[in-house]
Structures are given as structure tokens and as C-alpha cells.
CSV table of C-alpha atoms in Angstrom, one decimal:
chain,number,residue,atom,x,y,z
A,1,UNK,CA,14.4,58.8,124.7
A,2,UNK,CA,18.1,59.4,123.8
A,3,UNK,CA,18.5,57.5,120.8
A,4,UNK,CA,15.0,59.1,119.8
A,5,UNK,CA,16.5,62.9,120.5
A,6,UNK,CA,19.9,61.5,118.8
A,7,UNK,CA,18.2,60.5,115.8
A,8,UNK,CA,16.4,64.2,115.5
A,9,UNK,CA,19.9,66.3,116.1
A,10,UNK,CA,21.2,63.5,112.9
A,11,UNK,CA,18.8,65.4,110.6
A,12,UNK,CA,21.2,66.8,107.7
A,13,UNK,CA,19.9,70.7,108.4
A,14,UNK,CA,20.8,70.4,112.4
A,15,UNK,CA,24.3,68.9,111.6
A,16,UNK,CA,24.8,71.7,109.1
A,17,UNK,CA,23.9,74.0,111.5
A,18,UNK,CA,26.6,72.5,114.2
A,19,UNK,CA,29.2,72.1,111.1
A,20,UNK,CA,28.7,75.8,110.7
A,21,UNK,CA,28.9,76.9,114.2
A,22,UNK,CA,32.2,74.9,114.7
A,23,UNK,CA,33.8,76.3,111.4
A,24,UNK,CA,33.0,79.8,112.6
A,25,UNK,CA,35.1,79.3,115.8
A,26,UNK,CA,37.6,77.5,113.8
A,27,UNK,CA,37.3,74.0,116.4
A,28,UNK,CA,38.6,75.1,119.8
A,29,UNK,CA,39.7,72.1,121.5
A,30,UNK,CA,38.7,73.7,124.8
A,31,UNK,CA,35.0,74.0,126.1
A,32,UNK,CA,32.6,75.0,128.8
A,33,UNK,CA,29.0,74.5,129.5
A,34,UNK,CA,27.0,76.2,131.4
A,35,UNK,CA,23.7,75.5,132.5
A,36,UNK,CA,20.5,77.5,134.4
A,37,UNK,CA,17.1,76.2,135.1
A,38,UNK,CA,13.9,76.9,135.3
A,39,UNK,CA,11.7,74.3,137.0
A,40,UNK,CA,8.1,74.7,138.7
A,41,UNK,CA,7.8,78.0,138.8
A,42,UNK,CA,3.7,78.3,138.3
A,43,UNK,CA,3.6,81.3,136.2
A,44,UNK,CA,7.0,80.3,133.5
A,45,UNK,CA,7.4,77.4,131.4
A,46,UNK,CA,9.8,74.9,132.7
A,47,UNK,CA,13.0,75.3,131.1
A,48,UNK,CA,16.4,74.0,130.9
A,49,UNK,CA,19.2,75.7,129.0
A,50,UNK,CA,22.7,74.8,128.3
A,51,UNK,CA,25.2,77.1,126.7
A,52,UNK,CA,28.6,76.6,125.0
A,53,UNK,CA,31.6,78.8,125.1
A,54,UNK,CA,34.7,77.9,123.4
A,55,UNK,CA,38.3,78.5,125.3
A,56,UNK,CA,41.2,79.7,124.6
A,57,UNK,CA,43.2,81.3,126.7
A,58,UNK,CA,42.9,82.7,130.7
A,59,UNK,CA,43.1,86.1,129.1
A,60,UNK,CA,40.4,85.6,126.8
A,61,UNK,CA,38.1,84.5,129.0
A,62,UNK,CA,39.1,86.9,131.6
A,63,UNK,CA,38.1,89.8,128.8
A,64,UNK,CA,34.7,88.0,128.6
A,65,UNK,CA,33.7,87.8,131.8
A,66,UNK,CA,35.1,91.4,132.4
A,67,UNK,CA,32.9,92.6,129.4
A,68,UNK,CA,30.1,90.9,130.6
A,69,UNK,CA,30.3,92.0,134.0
A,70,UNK,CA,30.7,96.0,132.6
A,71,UNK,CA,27.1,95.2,130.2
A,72,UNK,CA,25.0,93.3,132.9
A,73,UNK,CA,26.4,93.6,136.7
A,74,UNK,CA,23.5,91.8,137.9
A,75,UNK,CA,22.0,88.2,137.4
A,76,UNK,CA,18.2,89.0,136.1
A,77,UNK,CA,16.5,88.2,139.0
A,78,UNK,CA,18.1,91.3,140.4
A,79,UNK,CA,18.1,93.7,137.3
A,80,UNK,CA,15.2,96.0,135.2
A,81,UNK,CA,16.9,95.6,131.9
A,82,UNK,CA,19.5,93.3,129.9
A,83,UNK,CA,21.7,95.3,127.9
A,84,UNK,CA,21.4,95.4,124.3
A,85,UNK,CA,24.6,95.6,124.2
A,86,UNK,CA,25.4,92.8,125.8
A,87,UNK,CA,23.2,90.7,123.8
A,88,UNK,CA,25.1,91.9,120.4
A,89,UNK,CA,28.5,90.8,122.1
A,90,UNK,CA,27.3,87.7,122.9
A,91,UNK,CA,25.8,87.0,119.0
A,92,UNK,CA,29.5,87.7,117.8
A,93,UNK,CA,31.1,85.7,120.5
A,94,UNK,CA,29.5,83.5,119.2
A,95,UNK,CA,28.0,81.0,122.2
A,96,UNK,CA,25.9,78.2,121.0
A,97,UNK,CA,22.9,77.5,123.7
A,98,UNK,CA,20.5,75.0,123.6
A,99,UNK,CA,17.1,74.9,125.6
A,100,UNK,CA,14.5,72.3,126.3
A,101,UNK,CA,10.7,73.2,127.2
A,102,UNK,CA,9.4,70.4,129.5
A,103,UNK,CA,6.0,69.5,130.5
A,104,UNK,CA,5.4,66.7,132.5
A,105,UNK,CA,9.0,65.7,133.5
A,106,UNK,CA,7.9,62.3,134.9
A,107,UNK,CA,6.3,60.4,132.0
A,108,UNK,CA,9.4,61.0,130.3
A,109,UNK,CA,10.6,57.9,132.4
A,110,UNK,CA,7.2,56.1,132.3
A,111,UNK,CA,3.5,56.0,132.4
A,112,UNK,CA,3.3,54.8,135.8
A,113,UNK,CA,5.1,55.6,139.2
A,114,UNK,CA,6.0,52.1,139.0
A,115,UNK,CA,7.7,52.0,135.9
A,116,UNK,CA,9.2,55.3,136.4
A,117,UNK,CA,11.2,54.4,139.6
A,118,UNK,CA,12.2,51.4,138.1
A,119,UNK,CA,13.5,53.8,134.9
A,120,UNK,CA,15.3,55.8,137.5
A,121,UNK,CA,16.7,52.8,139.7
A,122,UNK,CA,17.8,51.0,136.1
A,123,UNK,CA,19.8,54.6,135.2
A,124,UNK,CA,21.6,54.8,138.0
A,125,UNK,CA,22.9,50.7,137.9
A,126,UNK,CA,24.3,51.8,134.9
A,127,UNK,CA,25.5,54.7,135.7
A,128,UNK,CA,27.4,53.1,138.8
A,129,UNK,CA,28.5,50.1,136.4
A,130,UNK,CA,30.3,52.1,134.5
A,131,UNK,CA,32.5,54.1,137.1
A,132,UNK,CA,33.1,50.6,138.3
A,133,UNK,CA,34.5,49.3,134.9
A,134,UNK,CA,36.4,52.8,134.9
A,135,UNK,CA,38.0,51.6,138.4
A,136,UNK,CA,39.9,48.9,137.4
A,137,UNK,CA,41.7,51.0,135.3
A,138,UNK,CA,42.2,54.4,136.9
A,139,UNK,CA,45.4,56.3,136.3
A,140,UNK,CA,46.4,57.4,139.7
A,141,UNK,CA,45.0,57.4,142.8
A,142,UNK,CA,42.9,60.8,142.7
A,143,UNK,CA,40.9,59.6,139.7
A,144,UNK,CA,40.6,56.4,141.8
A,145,UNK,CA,39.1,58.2,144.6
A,146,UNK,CA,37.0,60.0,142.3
A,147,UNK,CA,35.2,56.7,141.0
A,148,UNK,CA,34.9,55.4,144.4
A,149,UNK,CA,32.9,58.0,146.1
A,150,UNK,CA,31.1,58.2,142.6
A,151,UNK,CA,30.6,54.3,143.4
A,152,UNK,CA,29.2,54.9,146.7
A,153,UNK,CA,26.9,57.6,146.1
A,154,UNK,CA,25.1,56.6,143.8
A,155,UNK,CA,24.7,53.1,145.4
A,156,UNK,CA,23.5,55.3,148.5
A,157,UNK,CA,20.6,57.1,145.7
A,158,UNK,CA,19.9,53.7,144.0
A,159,UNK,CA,19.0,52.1,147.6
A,160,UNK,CA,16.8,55.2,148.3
A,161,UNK,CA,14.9,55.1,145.4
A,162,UNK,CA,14.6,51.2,145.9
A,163,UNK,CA,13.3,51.6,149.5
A,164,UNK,CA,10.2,54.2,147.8
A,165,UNK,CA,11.4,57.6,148.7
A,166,UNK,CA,10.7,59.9,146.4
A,167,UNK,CA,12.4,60.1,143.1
A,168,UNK,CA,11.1,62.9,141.3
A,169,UNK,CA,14.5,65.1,142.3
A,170,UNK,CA,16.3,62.1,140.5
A,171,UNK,CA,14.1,62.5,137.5
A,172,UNK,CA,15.3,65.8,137.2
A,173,UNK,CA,19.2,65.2,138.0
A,174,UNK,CA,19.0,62.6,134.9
A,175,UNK,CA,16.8,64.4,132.7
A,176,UNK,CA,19.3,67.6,132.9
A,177,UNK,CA,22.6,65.2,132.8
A,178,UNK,CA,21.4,63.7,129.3
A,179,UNK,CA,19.9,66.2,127.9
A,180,UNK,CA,23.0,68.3,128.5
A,181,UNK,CA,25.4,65.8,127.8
A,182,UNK,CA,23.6,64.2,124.4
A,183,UNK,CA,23.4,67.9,122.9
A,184,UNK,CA,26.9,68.7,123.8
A,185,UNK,CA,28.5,65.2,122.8
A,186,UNK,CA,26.7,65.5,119.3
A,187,UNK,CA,27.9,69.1,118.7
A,188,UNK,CA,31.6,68.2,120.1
A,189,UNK,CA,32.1,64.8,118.6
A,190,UNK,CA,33.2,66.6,115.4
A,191,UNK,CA,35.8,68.9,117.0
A,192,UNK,CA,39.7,67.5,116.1
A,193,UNK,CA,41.5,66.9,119.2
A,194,UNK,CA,38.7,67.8,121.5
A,195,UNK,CA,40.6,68.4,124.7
A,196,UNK,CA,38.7,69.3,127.3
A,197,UNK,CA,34.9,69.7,128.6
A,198,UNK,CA,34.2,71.8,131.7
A,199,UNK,CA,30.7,71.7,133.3
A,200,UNK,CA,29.3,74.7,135.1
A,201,UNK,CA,25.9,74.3,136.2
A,202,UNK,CA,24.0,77.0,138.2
A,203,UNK,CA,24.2,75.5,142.4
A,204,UNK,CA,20.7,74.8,143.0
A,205,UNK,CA,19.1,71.0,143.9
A,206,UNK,CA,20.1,69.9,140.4
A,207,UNK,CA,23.7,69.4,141.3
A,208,UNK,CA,23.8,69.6,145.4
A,209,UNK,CA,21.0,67.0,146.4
A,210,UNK,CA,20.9,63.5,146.6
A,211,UNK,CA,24.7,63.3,147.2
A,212,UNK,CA,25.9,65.8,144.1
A,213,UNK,CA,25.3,62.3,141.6
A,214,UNK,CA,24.6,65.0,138.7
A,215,UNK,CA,28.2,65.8,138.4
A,216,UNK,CA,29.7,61.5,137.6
A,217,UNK,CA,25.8,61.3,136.0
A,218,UNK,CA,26.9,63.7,133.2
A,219,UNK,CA,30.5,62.4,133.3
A,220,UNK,CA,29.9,58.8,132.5
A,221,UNK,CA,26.9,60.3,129.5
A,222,UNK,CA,29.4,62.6,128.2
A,223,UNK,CA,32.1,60.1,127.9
A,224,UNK,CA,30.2,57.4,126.5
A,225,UNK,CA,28.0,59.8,123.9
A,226,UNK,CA,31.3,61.2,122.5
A,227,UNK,CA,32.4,57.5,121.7
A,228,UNK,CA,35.0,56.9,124.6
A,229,UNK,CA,37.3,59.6,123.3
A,230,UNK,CA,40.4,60.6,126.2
A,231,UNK,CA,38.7,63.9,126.6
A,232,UNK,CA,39.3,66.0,130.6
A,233,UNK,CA,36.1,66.1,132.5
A,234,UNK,CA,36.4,69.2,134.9
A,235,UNK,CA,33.0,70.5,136.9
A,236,UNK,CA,32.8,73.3,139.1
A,237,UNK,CA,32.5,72.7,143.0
A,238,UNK,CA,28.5,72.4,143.7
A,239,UNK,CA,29.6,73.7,147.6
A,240,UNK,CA,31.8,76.7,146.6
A,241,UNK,CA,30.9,79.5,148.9
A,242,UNK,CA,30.0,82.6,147.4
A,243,UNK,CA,29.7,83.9,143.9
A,244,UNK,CA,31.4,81.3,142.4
A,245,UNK,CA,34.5,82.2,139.4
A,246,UNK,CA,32.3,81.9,136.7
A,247,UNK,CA,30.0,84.3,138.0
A,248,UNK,CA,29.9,86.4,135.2
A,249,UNK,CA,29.0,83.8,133.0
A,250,UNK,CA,26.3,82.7,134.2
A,251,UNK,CA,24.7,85.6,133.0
A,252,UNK,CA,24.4,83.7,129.6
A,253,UNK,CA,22.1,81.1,130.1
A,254,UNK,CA,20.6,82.9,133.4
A,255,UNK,CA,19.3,85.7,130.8
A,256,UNK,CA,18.4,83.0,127.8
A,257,UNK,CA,16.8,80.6,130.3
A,258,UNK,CA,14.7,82.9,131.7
A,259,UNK,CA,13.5,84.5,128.6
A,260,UNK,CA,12.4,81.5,126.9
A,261,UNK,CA,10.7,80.2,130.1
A,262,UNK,CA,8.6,84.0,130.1
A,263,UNK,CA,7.9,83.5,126.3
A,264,UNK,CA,4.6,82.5,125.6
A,265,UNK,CA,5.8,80.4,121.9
A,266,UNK,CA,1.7,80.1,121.0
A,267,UNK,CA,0.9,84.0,121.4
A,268,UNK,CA,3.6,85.6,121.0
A,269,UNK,CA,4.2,88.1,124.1
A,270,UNK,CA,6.3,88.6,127.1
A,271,UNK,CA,5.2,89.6,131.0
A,272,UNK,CA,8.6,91.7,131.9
A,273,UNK,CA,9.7,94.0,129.0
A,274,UNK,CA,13.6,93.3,130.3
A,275,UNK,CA,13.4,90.2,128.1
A,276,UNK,CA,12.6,92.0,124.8
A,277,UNK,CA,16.7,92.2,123.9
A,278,UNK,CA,17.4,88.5,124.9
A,279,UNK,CA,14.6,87.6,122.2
A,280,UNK,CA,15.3,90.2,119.3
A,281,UNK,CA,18.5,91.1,119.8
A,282,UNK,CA,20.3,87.4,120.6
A,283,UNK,CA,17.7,85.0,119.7
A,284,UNK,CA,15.9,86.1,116.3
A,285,UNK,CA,17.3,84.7,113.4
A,286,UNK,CA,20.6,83.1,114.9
A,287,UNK,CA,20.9,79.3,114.1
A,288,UNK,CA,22.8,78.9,117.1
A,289,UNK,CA,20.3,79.8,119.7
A,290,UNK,CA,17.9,76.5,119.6
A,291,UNK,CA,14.8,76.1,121.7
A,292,UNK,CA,12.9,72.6,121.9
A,293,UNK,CA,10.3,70.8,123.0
A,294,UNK,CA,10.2,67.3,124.7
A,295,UNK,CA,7.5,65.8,126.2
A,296,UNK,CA,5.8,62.5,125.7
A,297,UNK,CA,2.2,61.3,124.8
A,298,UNK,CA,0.5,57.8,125.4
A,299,UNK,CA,2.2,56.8,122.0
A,300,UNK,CA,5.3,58.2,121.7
A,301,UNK,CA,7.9,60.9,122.6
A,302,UNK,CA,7.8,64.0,121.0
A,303,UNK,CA,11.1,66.5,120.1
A,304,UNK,CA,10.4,69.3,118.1
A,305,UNK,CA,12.1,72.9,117.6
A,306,UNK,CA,10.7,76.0,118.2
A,307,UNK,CA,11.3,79.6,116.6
A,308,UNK,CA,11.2,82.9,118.3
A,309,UNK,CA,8.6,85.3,116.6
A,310,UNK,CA,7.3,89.0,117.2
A,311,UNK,CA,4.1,90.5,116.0
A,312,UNK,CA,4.2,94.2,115.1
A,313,UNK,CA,3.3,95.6,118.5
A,314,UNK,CA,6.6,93.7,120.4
A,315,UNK,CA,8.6,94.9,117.4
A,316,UNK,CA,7.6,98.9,117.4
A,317,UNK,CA,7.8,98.7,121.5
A,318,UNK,CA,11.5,96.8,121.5
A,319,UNK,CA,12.9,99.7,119.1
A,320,UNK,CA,10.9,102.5,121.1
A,321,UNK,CA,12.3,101.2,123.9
A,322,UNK,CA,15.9,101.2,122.7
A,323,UNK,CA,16.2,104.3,121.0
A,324,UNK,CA,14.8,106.1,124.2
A,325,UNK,CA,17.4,104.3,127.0
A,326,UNK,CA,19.9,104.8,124.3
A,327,UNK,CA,19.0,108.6,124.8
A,328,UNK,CA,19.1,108.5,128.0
A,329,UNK,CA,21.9,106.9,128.2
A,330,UNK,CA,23.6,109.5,126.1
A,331,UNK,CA,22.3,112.1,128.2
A,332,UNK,CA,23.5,111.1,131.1
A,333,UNK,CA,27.1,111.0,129.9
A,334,UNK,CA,27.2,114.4,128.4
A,335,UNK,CA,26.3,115.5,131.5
A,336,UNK,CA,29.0,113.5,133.7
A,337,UNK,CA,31.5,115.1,131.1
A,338,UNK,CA,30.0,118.5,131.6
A,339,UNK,CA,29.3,118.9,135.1
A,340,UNK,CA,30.8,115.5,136.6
């Protein structure tokens, strides 16, 4: 499956489309990825999306969350609309996000439950191979530590999934590490320097079950996909209690995530009107908001891109809808200067 995806994103239009997105931002050296979910919900497509945001300083990124914070205080489960402004911001930012429709998660590793386990089981040797190799030559003895418990969890996963438990939450945590790390590695390879990679994933059962093995999962892919180059891993805590520091952040793929998962790609329409600025404001014509779809047949995996697209109706609602909170929104402010 990865050298199959690999050999799509090696198409001369998508590396164009990287080259141009890294020649915008002028190659920061510094990244982070972020990463929301959508998974089994019956009435939404399931969706994974990652996004990239380029760092350069505390007091940059200290701006941007503060910005983000002042457009959109809430994450959209708990708000009626996404600002428009926001979604303008973030289109000059820019961030690069990339999104994957799956159906049928568990053929990806296999036809039958026999060879999918095995698939699984075969992921995670190697996986735990390769922090073993990484032992031997640790630099100090926190990194050491690192590979160890790295070691011994995912030994404690691979003798679960050996003894038949269920595996389908393993499926997931290696479907989201590869996918993530692939896309990121082929976009970041180019990058001069390339510094460092911090991983931020929403905290849900991708990255706190089955003993957290997402995090040295996407290390060890990440690492190897970007050819071995000395590059700083960093991931956020999966236990942090409370809103975690990249709170703010998380609006951006928590808002794209949840809008592609709404869309229905075949019919064009949406259920919750909220997403109407995520799609024609951030998504429509930008190069650097990319959508696709894996899934797998009896003959062969398929990996294709999908386009956002309106019909008349959408269009004439979005702008009525705009110009009238925009009036409101006016409104109200005259009348906090006047009276307030």
C-alpha cells in the first residue's frame, strides 16, 4: 500500500504542487503536524486529516494561535459557525492539509481476518526491529530509555494481537501513522536542512490505547520515509491533562476534518451550514488543501484525489449567508460604540 500511495504523490503535477507550496514558505526548517479524526461515526464519512504548519519562531506561533483563538474560540463540536475570517487567515498562512476518505479500513491489510492479523503482527516486528537497531546506538541515555519502552510496548501489542484479541484498533493506529508519516516525508524530504518534525495528534484511542505505540509507529515511518536524515522527532504528551498547548491549533484540522467527513463528494451538499466557509472559503481552488480516496477492491488498491465543488444553490446560500452575519456583525459593534 505505501509504495502504491508513494508512487501516486511521484506524479510530476503533485510534486509541483509540494515544490510550490515549499517555495511560498521559503523552506522552514521547522514543522508541525497535526492531525483530527473522524472514524465510525454512522451518519459522516470516515476521515483522516493531517495538516502542516511551518515554524519559526515562539512569537510567531504564539500570534497564530492567539489569532486563531480571537476567530474561532471554540472547537466545532461546540460552535454554530466557523468564521470566514478565519478561513481567509488560514489560506494566507498558508497550512498545507491532507485528508484521506476511508471505507473499509480492514481490507486495506487483507482479504481475510487471517491475513489481516498477520499484516498487523508483521508491521509491528518491524516496527520493534527497528527501535532495536536504533538501540545499539543511542546517544544518551534518555533516547535509550525512549527505545526501550518503545521495545517493550510494542512487544506487549505484538503478543496481543498474536494471542487473537482484537486488532482492528491496531489497524487504525498503523493506517493513521503511515498515512501521516508517507504524506509528510514526501512533502518534507525536499526541505534543505529540515530540522525538526513535531507531531500533534488530537488525544483520542489513536494515540492513548494499546500502550500509546502510535507515537514510536510514526517515528520509526517518518524517519525511514525521509531517507534516514538526523531530523528531531518531538510528539505531544497523549496523557496531558486539560486543553492541551496546541489547543488553538487544533482548530485546523478539527474544522477541515470535519467538513470533508459532512461533504457528500457525489451530490454535492452539506447537513450543517457551519461548514459552508471551511469548503468555499479555505478549500475551493487552493492546491494545498488535498482530499483522497483509499480503499481497496478484490484486485487492487485504489488512491485517487477528490475536488471540492458547489452547485448554484450552495453558492447563492454561502454568500447570503455572509453578507447577512457580516451585517450583523457590523451592527452589533456600532451599537457597543454607541451605547456600550
Amino acid at each position: 500500500m505505501i509504495s502504491f500511495i508513494q508512487k501516486s504523490l511521484g506524479s510530476k503535477d503533485v510534486q509541483s504542487i509540494f515544490e510550490a507550496y515549499l517555495q511560498k514558505i521559503d523552506y522552514p526548517k521547522k514543522w508541525i503536524v497535526l492531525t483530527d479524526y473522524c472514524l465510525d461515526d454512522p451518519n459522516k464519512a470516515n476521515v483522516i486529516t493531517f495538516v502542516l504548519l511551518h515554524y519559526n519562531n515562539e512569537e510567531e506561533y504564539k500570534a497564530q494561535e492567539q489569532k486563531i483563538l480571537k476567530l474561532q474560540k471554540s472547537d466545532i463540536k461546540h460552535t454554530r459557525y466557523i468564521s470566514n475570517r478565519l478561513m481567509r487567515y488560514l489560506r494566507r498562512l498558508p497550512v498545507f492539509s491532507f485528508s484521506f476518505i476511508l471505507n473499509k479500513r480492514d481490507v486495506l491489510f487483507g482479504d481475510t481476518p487471517t491475513s489481516q492479523r498477520k499484516a498487523v503482527i508483521d508491521n509491528l516486528i518491524s516496527v520493534r526491529d527497528c527501535f532495536q537497531t536504533w538501540l545499539k546506538t543511542a546517544l544518551s541515555t534518555d533516547i535509550a530509555n525512549y527505545y526501550q519502552k518503545s521495545i517493550k510496548d510494542l512487544d506487549t501489542e505484538i503478543k496481543k494481537v498474536s494471542s487473537g484479541k482484537k486488532f482492528n484498533g491496531h489497524e487504525d493506529i498503523l493506517l493513521t501513522a503511515a498515512l501521516g508519516a508517507l504524506y509528510t516525508a514526501e512533502i518534507l524530504k525536499r526541505v534543505p536542512g529540515l530540522e525538526i518534525v513535531g507531531w500533534l495528534p488530537d488525544r483520542d484511542k489513536i494515540t492513548q490505547s494499546c500502550n500509546e505505540i502510535a507515537i514510536p509507529i510514526f517515528h520509526c515511518m517518518l524517519h525511514n520515509l525521509l531517507g534516514g536524515k538526523d531530523v528531531q522527532f518531538h510528539v505531544a504528551d497523549p496523557k496531558i491533562t486539560g486543553k492541551p498547548f496546541y489547543d488553538a491549533l487544533n482548530r485546523i484540522p478539527d474544522d477541515i476534518c470535519a467538513a470533508i467527513a459532512d461533504y457528500t463528494f457525489a451530490h454535492p451538499g452539506i447537513s450543517k451550514e457551519k461548514f459552508s466557509h471551511v469548503l468555499h472559503v479555505l478549500m475551493a481552488g487552493n492546491p494545498f488543501m488535498r482530499v483522497h480516496r483509499l480503499f481497496k477492491d478484490s484486485t487492487c488498491y485504489h488512491f485517487s484525489t477528490l475536488y471540492y465543488k458547489t452547485n448554484l444553490w450552495m453558492t447563492i446560500k454561502f454568500y447570503l449567508q455572509t453578507v447577512l452575519r457580516e451585517v450583523i456583525g457590523f451592527v452589533k459593534m456600532v451599537k457597543n460604540k454607541i451605547f456600550g
